[in-house]
Amino acid sequence: MFYEHHAFVCTNERPEGHKRGSCARKGSEDIRNYMKSLTKELGLKGDVRINGAGCLDRCELGPVVVVYPEGIWYRVPDRKAADRIVREHLLEGKIIKEFQLADSDR
């Protein structure tokens, strides 16, 4: 089965005090779980897949999510941002500039 959108949420965890930080220590597991439950609630299961991922190498910007097939990278600081990404990007196809990482961040 193929998906219209596939979102990877970094859930990598580095040791406490690591100079780059880690997405897991910034709440990414909660973000992933919230996005998964919201896609199911909205009836997107089968069209959208939310997966946890290992390090996406943007730890200092995290929590980070990348959405394919577009290859759009987002900083997702909280559930409110995650909600907008699911509803506006994954459901409606709109890229949310407010949370999108700049080219210089990649």
CSV table of N, CA, C and O in Angstrom, one decimal:
chain,number,residue,atom,x,y,z
A,1,MET,N,0.8,-1.2,0.0
A,1,MET,CA,0.0,0.0,0.0
A,1,MET,C,0.9,1.2,0.0
A,1,MET,O,1.9,1.3,0.7
A,2,PHE,N,0.5,2.2,-0.8
A,2,PHE,CA,1.2,3.5,-0.9
A,2,PHE,C,0.4,4.6,-0.2
A,2,PHE,O,-0.8,4.5,-0.1
A,3,TYR,N,1.1,5.6,0.2
A,3,TYR,CA,0.4,6.7,0.9
A,3,TYR,C,0.5,8.0,0.1
A,3,TYR,O,1.5,8.2,-0.5
A,4,GLU,N,-0.5,8.8,0.3
A,4,GLU,CA,-0.4,10.1,-0.3
A,4,GLU,C,0.6,11.0,0.3
A,4,GLU,O,1.4,11.7,-0.3
A,5,HIS,N,0.7,10.9,1.7
A,5,HIS,CA,1.7,11.6,2.4
A,5,HIS,C,2.3,10.6,3.5
A,5,HIS,O,1.6,9.8,4.0
A,6,HIS,N,3.6,10.8,3.7
A,6,HIS,CA,4.3,10.0,4.7
A,6,HIS,C,5.1,10.9,5.5
A,6,HIS,O,6.0,11.6,5.0
A,7,ALA,N,4.8,11.0,6.8
A,7,ALA,CA,5.5,12.0,7.7
A,7,ALA,C,6.4,11.2,8.7
A,7,ALA,O,6.0,10.2,9.3
A,8,PHE,N,7.6,11.6,8.8
A,8,PHE,CA,8.6,11.0,9.7
A,8,PHE,C,8.9,12.0,10.8
A,8,PHE,O,9.3,13.2,10.5
A,9,VAL,N,8.7,11.6,12.0
A,9,VAL,CA,8.9,12.4,13.2
A,9,VAL,C,10.1,11.9,13.9
A,9,VAL,O,10.2,10.8,14.3
A,10,CYS,N,11.1,12.8,14.0
A,10,CYS,CA,12.4,12.4,14.7
A,10,CYS,C,12.1,12.1,16.1
A,10,CYS,O,11.6,12.9,16.8
A,11,THR,N,12.5,10.9,16.6
A,11,THR,CA,12.3,10.5,18.0
A,11,THR,C,13.7,10.1,18.6
A,11,THR,O,13.7,9.5,19.6
A,12,ASN,N,14.7,10.6,17.9
A,12,ASN,CA,16.1,10.3,18.4
A,12,ASN,C,16.3,10.9,19.8
A,12,ASN,O,15.9,12.1,20.0
A,13,GLU,N,17.0,10.2,20.7
A,13,GLU,CA,17.3,10.7,22.0
A,13,GLU,C,18.8,10.7,22.2
A,13,GLU,O,19.4,9.7,22.1
A,14,ARG,N,19.3,11.8,22.6
A,14,ARG,CA,20.7,12.0,22.9
A,14,ARG,C,20.8,12.1,24.5
A,14,ARG,O,19.8,12.5,25.1
A,15,PRO,N,22.0,12.0,25.0
A,15,PRO,CA,22.2,12.1,26.4
A,15,PRO,C,21.8,13.5,26.9
A,15,PRO,O,21.9,14.5,26.2
A,16,GLU,N,21.3,13.6,28.1
A,16,GLU,CA,20.9,14.9,28.8
A,16,GLU,C,22.1,15.8,28.7
A,16,GLU,O,23.2,15.4,28.9
A,17,GLY,N,21.9,17.0,28.3
A,17,GLY,CA,23.0,18.0,28.3
A,17,GLY,C,23.8,18.0,27.0
A,17,GLY,O,24.7,18.8,26.8
A,18,HIS,N,23.4,17.2,26.0
A,18,HIS,CA,24.2,17.1,24.7
A,18,HIS,C,24.1,18.5,24.1
A,18,HIS,O,23.0,19.1,24.1
A,19,LYS,N,25.2,19.0,23.5
A,19,LYS,CA,25.2,20.4,23.0
A,19,LYS,C,24.2,20.6,21.9
A,19,LYS,O,23.7,21.7,21.7
A,20,ARG,N,23.8,19.6,21.1
A,20,ARG,CA,22.8,19.7,20.0
A,20,ARG,C,21.4,19.4,20.5
A,20,ARG,O,20.4,19.7,19.7
A,21,GLY,N,21.2,18.9,21.7
A,21,GLY,CA,19.9,18.5,22.1
A,21,GLY,C,19.4,17.3,21.4
A,21,GLY,O,20.2,16.7,20.6
A,22,SER,N,18.1,17.0,21.6
A,22,SER,CA,17.5,15.9,20.8
A,22,SER,C,16.0,16.1,20.7
A,22,SER,O,15.4,16.6,21.7
A,23,CYS,N,15.5,15.6,19.7
A,23,CYS,CA,14.0,15.8,19.5
A,23,CYS,C,13.2,15.1,20.5
A,23,CYS,O,12.2,15.6,21.0
A,24,ALA,N,13.6,13.9,21.0
A,24,ALA,CA,12.9,13.1,22.0
A,24,ALA,C,12.8,13.9,23.3
A,24,ALA,O,11.8,14.0,23.9
A,25,ARG,N,13.9,14.6,23.7
A,25,ARG,CA,14.0,15.3,24.9
A,25,ARG,C,13.1,16.6,24.8
A,25,ARG,O,12.9,17.3,25.8
A,26,LYS,N,12.7,17.0,23.6
A,26,LYS,CA,11.9,18.1,23.3
A,26,LYS,C,10.4,17.8,23.1
A,26,LYS,O,9.7,18.6,22.6
A,27,GLY,N,10.1,16.5,23.3
A,27,GLY,CA,8.7,16.1,23.2
A,27,GLY,C,8.2,15.5,21.9
A,27,GLY,O,7.0,15.4,21.7
A,28,SER,N,9.2,15.0,21.1
A,28,SER,CA,8.8,14.5,19.8
A,28,SER,C,7.9,13.2,19.8
A,28,SER,O,7.1,13.0,18.9
A,29,GLU,N,8.1,12.4,20.9
A,29,GLU,CA,7.3,11.2,20.9
A,29,GLU,C,5.8,11.5,21.2
A,29,GLU,O,4.9,10.9,20.6
A,30,ASP,N,5.5,12.5,22.0
A,30,ASP,CA,4.2,13.0,22.1
A,30,ASP,C,3.6,13.6,20.8
A,30,ASP,O,2.5,13.3,20.5
A,31,ILE,N,4.5,14.3,20.1
A,31,ILE,CA,4.1,14.9,18.8
A,31,ILE,C,3.7,13.8,17.9
A,31,ILE,O,2.7,13.8,17.2
A,32,ARG,N,4.5,12.7,17.8
A,32,ARG,CA,4.3,11.6,16.9
A,32,ARG,C,3.0,10.9,17.3
A,32,ARG,O,2.1,10.7,16.4
A,33,ASN,N,2.8,10.6,18.5
A,33,ASN,CA,1.6,9.9,19.0
A,33,ASN,C,0.3,10.8,18.7
A,33,ASN,O,-0.7,10.3,18.3
A,34,TYR,N,0.4,12.1,18.9
A,34,TYR,CA,-0.7,13.0,18.7
A,34,TYR,C,-1.0,13.0,17.2
A,34,TYR,O,-2.2,12.9,16.8
A,35,MET,N,0.0,13.1,16.3
A,35,MET,CA,-0.3,13.1,14.9
A,35,MET,C,-0.9,11.8,14.4
A,35,MET,O,-1.8,11.8,13.6
A,36,LYS,N,-0.4,10.7,14.9
A,36,LYS,CA,-1.0,9.4,14.6
A,36,LYS,C,-2.5,9.3,15.0
A,36,LYS,O,-3.3,8.9,14.2
A,37,SER,N,-2.8,9.7,16.2
A,37,SER,CA,-4.2,9.7,16.6
A,37,SER,C,-5.1,10.6,15.8
A,37,SER,O,-6.2,10.3,15.5
A,38,LEU,N,-4.5,11.8,15.5
A,38,LEU,CA,-5.3,12.8,14.8
A,38,LEU,C,-5.6,12.3,13.3
A,38,LEU,O,-6.7,12.5,12.8
A,39,THR,N,-4.6,11.7,12.7
A,39,THR,CA,-4.9,11.2,11.3
A,39,THR,C,-5.9,10.1,11.3
A,39,THR,O,-6.8,10.0,10.5
A,40,LYS,N,-5.9,9.3,12.4
A,40,LYS,CA,-6.9,8.2,12.5
A,40,LYS,C,-8.3,8.8,12.7
A,40,LYS,O,-9.3,8.5,12.1
A,41,GLU,N,-8.3,9.8,13.6
A,41,GLU,CA,-9.6,10.5,14.0
A,41,GLU,C,-10.2,11.2,12.7
A,41,GLU,O,-11.4,11.2,12.5
A,42,LEU,N,-9.3,11.7,11.9
A,42,LEU,CA,-9.8,12.5,10.7
A,42,LEU,C,-10.1,11.5,9.5
A,42,LEU,O,-10.4,12.0,8.4
A,43,GLY,N,-9.9,10.2,9.7
A,43,GLY,CA,-10.1,9.2,8.6
A,43,GLY,C,-9.1,9.2,7.6
A,43,GLY,O,-9.3,8.8,6.4
A,44,LEU,N,-7.9,9.6,7.9
A,44,LEU,CA,-6.8,9.6,6.9
A,44,LEU,C,-6.0,8.3,6.9
A,44,LEU,O,-5.0,8.2,6.1
A,45,LYS,N,-6.3,7.4,7.8
A,45,LYS,CA,-5.5,6.1,7.8
A,45,LYS,C,-5.6,5.5,6.5
A,45,LYS,O,-6.7,5.4,5.9
A,46,GLY,N,-4.5,5.1,5.9
A,46,GLY,CA,-4.5,4.5,4.6
A,46,GLY,C,-4.0,5.5,3.6
A,46,GLY,O,-3.3,5.1,2.6
A,47,ASP,N,-4.3,6.8,3.8
A,47,ASP,CA,-3.8,7.9,2.9
A,47,ASP,C,-2.6,8.6,3.4
A,47,ASP,O,-1.8,9.1,2.7
A,48,VAL,N,-2.5,8.6,4.8
A,48,VAL,CA,-1.4,9.2,5.5
A,48,VAL,C,-0.7,8.3,6.4
A,48,VAL,O,-1.4,7.6,7.1
A,49,ARG,N,0.6,8.3,6.5
A,49,ARG,CA,1.3,7.4,7.4
A,49,ARG,C,2.2,8.3,8.3
A,49,ARG,O,3.0,9.1,7.7
A,50,ILE,N,2.2,8.1,9.6
A,50,ILE,CA,3.0,8.9,10.5
A,50,ILE,C,4.0,7.8,11.1
A,50,ILE,O,3.5,6.9,11.7
A,51,ASN,N,5.3,8.0,11.0
A,51,ASN,CA,6.2,7.1,11.6
A,51,ASN,C,7.2,7.9,12.4
A,51,ASN,O,7.6,9.0,12.1
A,52,GLY,N,7.7,7.2,13.4
A,52,GLY,CA,8.9,7.7,14.2
A,52,GLY,C,10.1,7.4,13.3
A,52,GLY,O,10.1,6.5,12.5
A,53,ALA,N,11.1,8.3,13.5
A,53,ALA,CA,12.4,8.1,12.8
A,53,ALA,C,13.5,8.3,13.7
A,53,ALA,O,13.4,8.9,14.7
A,54,GLY,N,14.7,7.7,13.3
A,54,GLY,CA,15.9,7.9,14.0
A,54,GLY,C,16.3,9.4,13.7
A,54,GLY,O,15.6,10.2,13.2
A,55,CYS,N,17.5,9.7,14.1
A,55,CYS,CA,18.0,11.0,13.9
A,55,CYS,C,17.9,11.6,12.5
A,55,CYS,O,18.4,10.9,11.5
A,56,LEU,N,17.3,12.7,12.4
A,56,LEU,CA,17.2,13.4,11.1
A,56,LEU,C,18.2,14.5,11.0
A,56,LEU,O,18.2,15.3,10.0
A,57,ASP,N,19.1,14.6,11.9
A,57,ASP,CA,20.3,15.5,11.9
A,57,ASP,C,19.9,17.0,12.0
A,57,ASP,O,20.6,17.8,11.4
A,58,ARG,N,18.9,17.3,12.6
A,58,ARG,CA,18.5,18.7,12.8
A,58,ARG,C,18.1,18.9,14.3
A,58,ARG,O,17.2,19.6,14.6
A,59,CYS,N,18.8,18.3,15.2
A,59,CYS,CA,18.5,18.2,16.6
A,59,CYS,C,18.3,19.5,17.3
A,59,CYS,O,17.4,19.7,18.1
A,60,GLU,N,19.1,20.5,16.9
A,60,GLU,CA,19.1,21.8,17.6
A,60,GLU,C,17.8,22.5,17.2
A,60,GLU,O,17.4,23.5,17.8
A,61,LEU,N,17.1,22.1,16.1
A,61,LEU,CA,15.9,22.7,15.6
A,61,LEU,C,14.6,22.0,16.1
A,61,LEU,O,13.5,22.5,15.8
A,62,GLY,N,14.8,20.9,16.7
A,62,GLY,CA,13.7,20.0,16.9
A,62,GLY,C,12.6,20.4,17.9
A,62,GLY,O,12.8,21.4,18.6
A,63,PRO,N,11.6,19.6,18.0
A,63,PRO,CA,11.3,18.4,17.2
A,63,PRO,C,11.1,18.7,15.7
A,63,PRO,O,10.5,19.7,15.4
A,64,VAL,N,11.6,17.8,14.9
A,64,VAL,CA,11.6,17.9,13.5
A,64,VAL,C,10.7,16.8,12.8
A,64,VAL,O,10.8,15.7,13.3
A,65,VAL,N,10.0,17.2,11.8
A,65,VAL,CA,9.1,16.3,11.0
A,65,VAL,C,9.4,16.6,9.6
A,65,VAL,O,9.5,17.8,9.2
A,66,VAL,N,9.6,15.5,8.8
A,66,VAL,CA,9.7,15.7,7.3
A,66,VAL,C,8.6,15.0,6.7
A,66,VAL,O,8.2,13.9,7.0
A,67,VAL,N,7.9,15.7,5.7
A,67,VAL,CA,6.7,15.1,5.0
A,67,VAL,C,7.1,14.8,3.6
A,67,VAL,O,7.6,15.7,2.8
A,68,TYR,N,6.8,13.6,3.2
A,68,TYR,CA,7.0,13.1,1.8
A,68,TYR,C,5.7,12.9,1.1
A,68,TYR,O,4.7,12.5,1.8
A,69,PRO,N,5.5,13.0,-0.2
A,69,PRO,CA,6.6,13.0,-1.2
A,69,PRO,C,7.2,14.4,-1.4
A,69,PRO,O,8.2,14.6,-2.1
A,70,GLU,N,6.7,15.5,-0.8
A,70,GLU,CA,7.1,16.8,-1.0
A,70,GLU,C,8.5,17.1,-0.5
A,70,GLU,O,9.2,18.0,-1.0
A,71,GLY,N,8.9,16.4,0.6
A,71,GLY,CA,10.2,16.7,1.2
A,71,GLY,C,10.2,18.0,2.0
A,71,GLY,O,11.2,18.7,2.0
A,72,ILE,N,9.1,18.3,2.6
A,72,ILE,CA,9.0,19.5,3.4
A,72,ILE,C,9.4,19.2,4.8
A,72,ILE,O,8.9,18.3,5.4
A,73,TRP,N,10.3,20.0,5.3
A,73,TRP,CA,10.8,19.9,6.7
A,73,TRP,C,10.1,20.9,7.6
A,73,TRP,O,10.0,22.1,7.2
A,74,TYR,N,9.7,20.5,8.8
A,74,TYR,CA,9.0,21.4,9.7
A,74,TYR,C,9.7,21.2,11.1
A,74,TYR,O,10.1,20.2,11.5
A,75,ARG,N,9.7,22.4,11.8
A,75,ARG,CA,9.9,22.4,13.2
A,75,ARG,C,8.6,22.3,13.9
A,75,ARG,O,7.7,23.2,13.5
A,76,VAL,N,8.3,21.4,14.8
A,76,VAL,CA,7.0,21.2,15.4
A,76,VAL,C,7.1,21.3,16.9
A,76,VAL,O,7.4,20.3,17.6
A,77,PRO,N,7.0,22.5,17.4
A,77,PRO,CA,7.3,22.8,18.8
A,77,PRO,C,6.2,22.2,19.8
A,77,PRO,O,6.5,22.1,21.0
A,78,ASP,N,5.0,22.0,19.3
A,78,ASP,CA,3.9,21.6,20.2
A,78,ASP,C,2.8,21.0,19.4
A,78,ASP,O,2.8,20.9,18.2
A,79,ARG,N,1.8,20.5,20.2
A,79,ARG,CA,0.6,19.9,19.5
A,79,ARG,C,-0.1,20.8,18.6
A,79,ARG,O,-0.7,20.4,17.6
A,80,LYS,N,-0.2,22.1,18.9
A,80,LYS,CA,-0.9,23.0,18.1
A,80,LYS,C,-0.3,23.1,16.7
A,80,LYS,O,-1.0,23.1,15.7
A,81,ALA,N,1.1,23.1,16.6
A,81,ALA,CA,1.7,23.0,15.3
A,81,ALA,C,1.5,21.7,14.6
A,81,ALA,O,1.3,21.7,13.4
A,82,ALA,N,1.6,20.6,15.4
A,82,ALA,CA,1.3,19.3,14.8
A,82,ALA,C,-0.1,19.2,14.2
A,82,ALA,O,-0.3,18.7,13.2
A,83,ASP,N,-1.1,19.8,14.9
A,83,ASP,CA,-2.5,19.8,14.5
A,83,ASP,C,-2.6,20.5,13.2
A,83,ASP,O,-3.2,20.1,12.2
A,84,ARG,N,-1.9,21.7,13.0
A,84,ARG,CA,-1.9,22.4,11.8
A,84,ARG,C,-1.3,21.7,10.7
A,84,ARG,O,-1.8,21.7,9.5
A,85,ILE,N,-0.2,21.0,10.9
A,85,ILE,CA,0.5,20.2,9.9
A,85,ILE,C,-0.4,19.1,9.4
A,85,ILE,O,-0.6,18.9,8.2
A,86,VAL,N,-1.1,18.4,10.3
A,86,VAL,CA,-2.0,17.3,9.9
A,86,VAL,C,-3.2,17.9,9.1
A,86,VAL,O,-3.5,17.5,8.0
A,87,ARG,N,-3.8,18.9,9.6
A,87,ARG,CA,-5.0,19.4,9.0
A,87,ARG,C,-4.8,20.2,7.7
A,87,ARG,O,-5.5,20.1,6.8
A,88,GLU,N,-3.8,21.1,7.8
A,88,GLU,CA,-3.5,21.9,6.6
A,88,GLU,C,-2.6,21.3,5.6
A,88,GLU,O,-2.9,21.4,4.4
A,89,HIS,N,-1.6,20.6,6.0
A,89,HIS,CA,-0.7,20.0,5.0
A,89,HIS,C,-1.1,18.7,4.5
A,89,HIS,O,-1.4,18.4,3.4
A,90,LEU,N,-1.3,17.8,5.5
A,90,LEU,CA,-1.6,16.4,5.1
A,90,LEU,C,-3.0,16.2,4.6
A,90,LEU,O,-3.3,15.4,3.8
A,91,LEU,N,-4.0,17.0,5.1
A,91,LEU,CA,-5.4,16.9,4.7
A,91,LEU,C,-5.7,17.8,3.5
A,91,LEU,O,-6.3,17.4,2.5
A,92,GLU,N,-5.2,19.1,3.5
A,92,GLU,CA,-5.5,20.0,2.5
A,92,GLU,C,-4.4,20.3,1.5
A,92,GLU,O,-4.6,21.0,0.5
A,93,GLY,N,-3.2,19.8,1.7
A,93,GLY,CA,-2.1,20.0,0.8
A,93,GLY,C,-1.4,21.4,0.8
A,93,GLY,O,-0.7,21.7,-0.1
A,94,LYS,N,-1.7,22.1,1.9
A,94,LYS,CA,-1.0,23.5,2.1
A,94,LYS,C,0.2,23.4,2.9
A,94,LYS,O,0.2,22.8,4.0
A,95,ILE,N,1.3,23.9,2.4
A,95,ILE,CA,2.6,24.0,3.1
A,95,ILE,C,2.5,25.1,4.1
A,95,ILE,O,2.0,26.2,3.8
A,96,ILE,N,2.9,24.9,5.3
A,96,ILE,CA,2.8,25.9,6.4
A,96,ILE,C,4.1,26.5,6.6
A,96,ILE,O,5.0,26.0,7.3
A,97,LYS,N,4.3,27.7,6.0
A,97,LYS,CA,5.6,28.4,6.0
A,97,LYS,C,6.0,28.8,7.4
A,97,LYS,O,7.2,28.8,7.7
A,98,GLU,N,5.1,29.0,8.3
A,98,GLU,CA,5.4,29.4,9.7
A,98,GLU,C,6.3,28.4,10.4
A,98,GLU,O,7.1,28.7,11.2
A,99,PHE,N,6.1,27.1,10.1
A,99,PHE,CA,6.9,26.0,10.8
A,99,PHE,C,7.9,25.4,9.8
A,99,PHE,O,8.7,24.6,10.3
A,100,GLN,N,8.0,25.8,8.6
A,100,GLN,CA,8.9,25.2,7.6
A,100,GLN,C,10.3,25.6,7.9
A,100,GLN,O,10.6,26.8,8.2
A,101,LEU,N,11.2,24.6,7.8
A,101,LEU,CA,12.6,25.0,8.0
A,101,LEU,C,13.1,25.7,6.8
A,101,LEU,O,12.8,25.3,5.6
A,102,ALA,N,14.0,26.7,7.0
A,102,ALA,CA,14.6,27.4,5.9
A,102,ALA,C,15.6,26.6,5.2
A,102,ALA,O,16.2,25.6,5.8
A,103,ASP,N,15.9,26.9,3.9
A,103,ASP,CA,16.9,26.1,3.2
A,103,ASP,C,18.2,26.2,3.9
A,103,ASP,O,19.0,25.2,3.9
A,104,SER,N,18.5,27.3,4.6
A,104,SER,CA,19.8,27.4,5.4
A,104,SER,C,19.8,26.4,6.6
A,104,SER,O,20.9,26.2,7.1
A,105,ASP,N,18.7,25.9,7.0
A,105,ASP,CA,18.6,25.0,8.1
A,105,ASP,C,18.9,23.6,7.7
A,105,ASP,O,19.0,22.7,8.5
A,106,ARG,N,18.8,23.3,6.4
A,106,ARG,CA,19.0,22.0,5.9
A,106,ARG,C,20.4,21.6,5.5
A,106,ARG,O,21.3,22.3,5.3
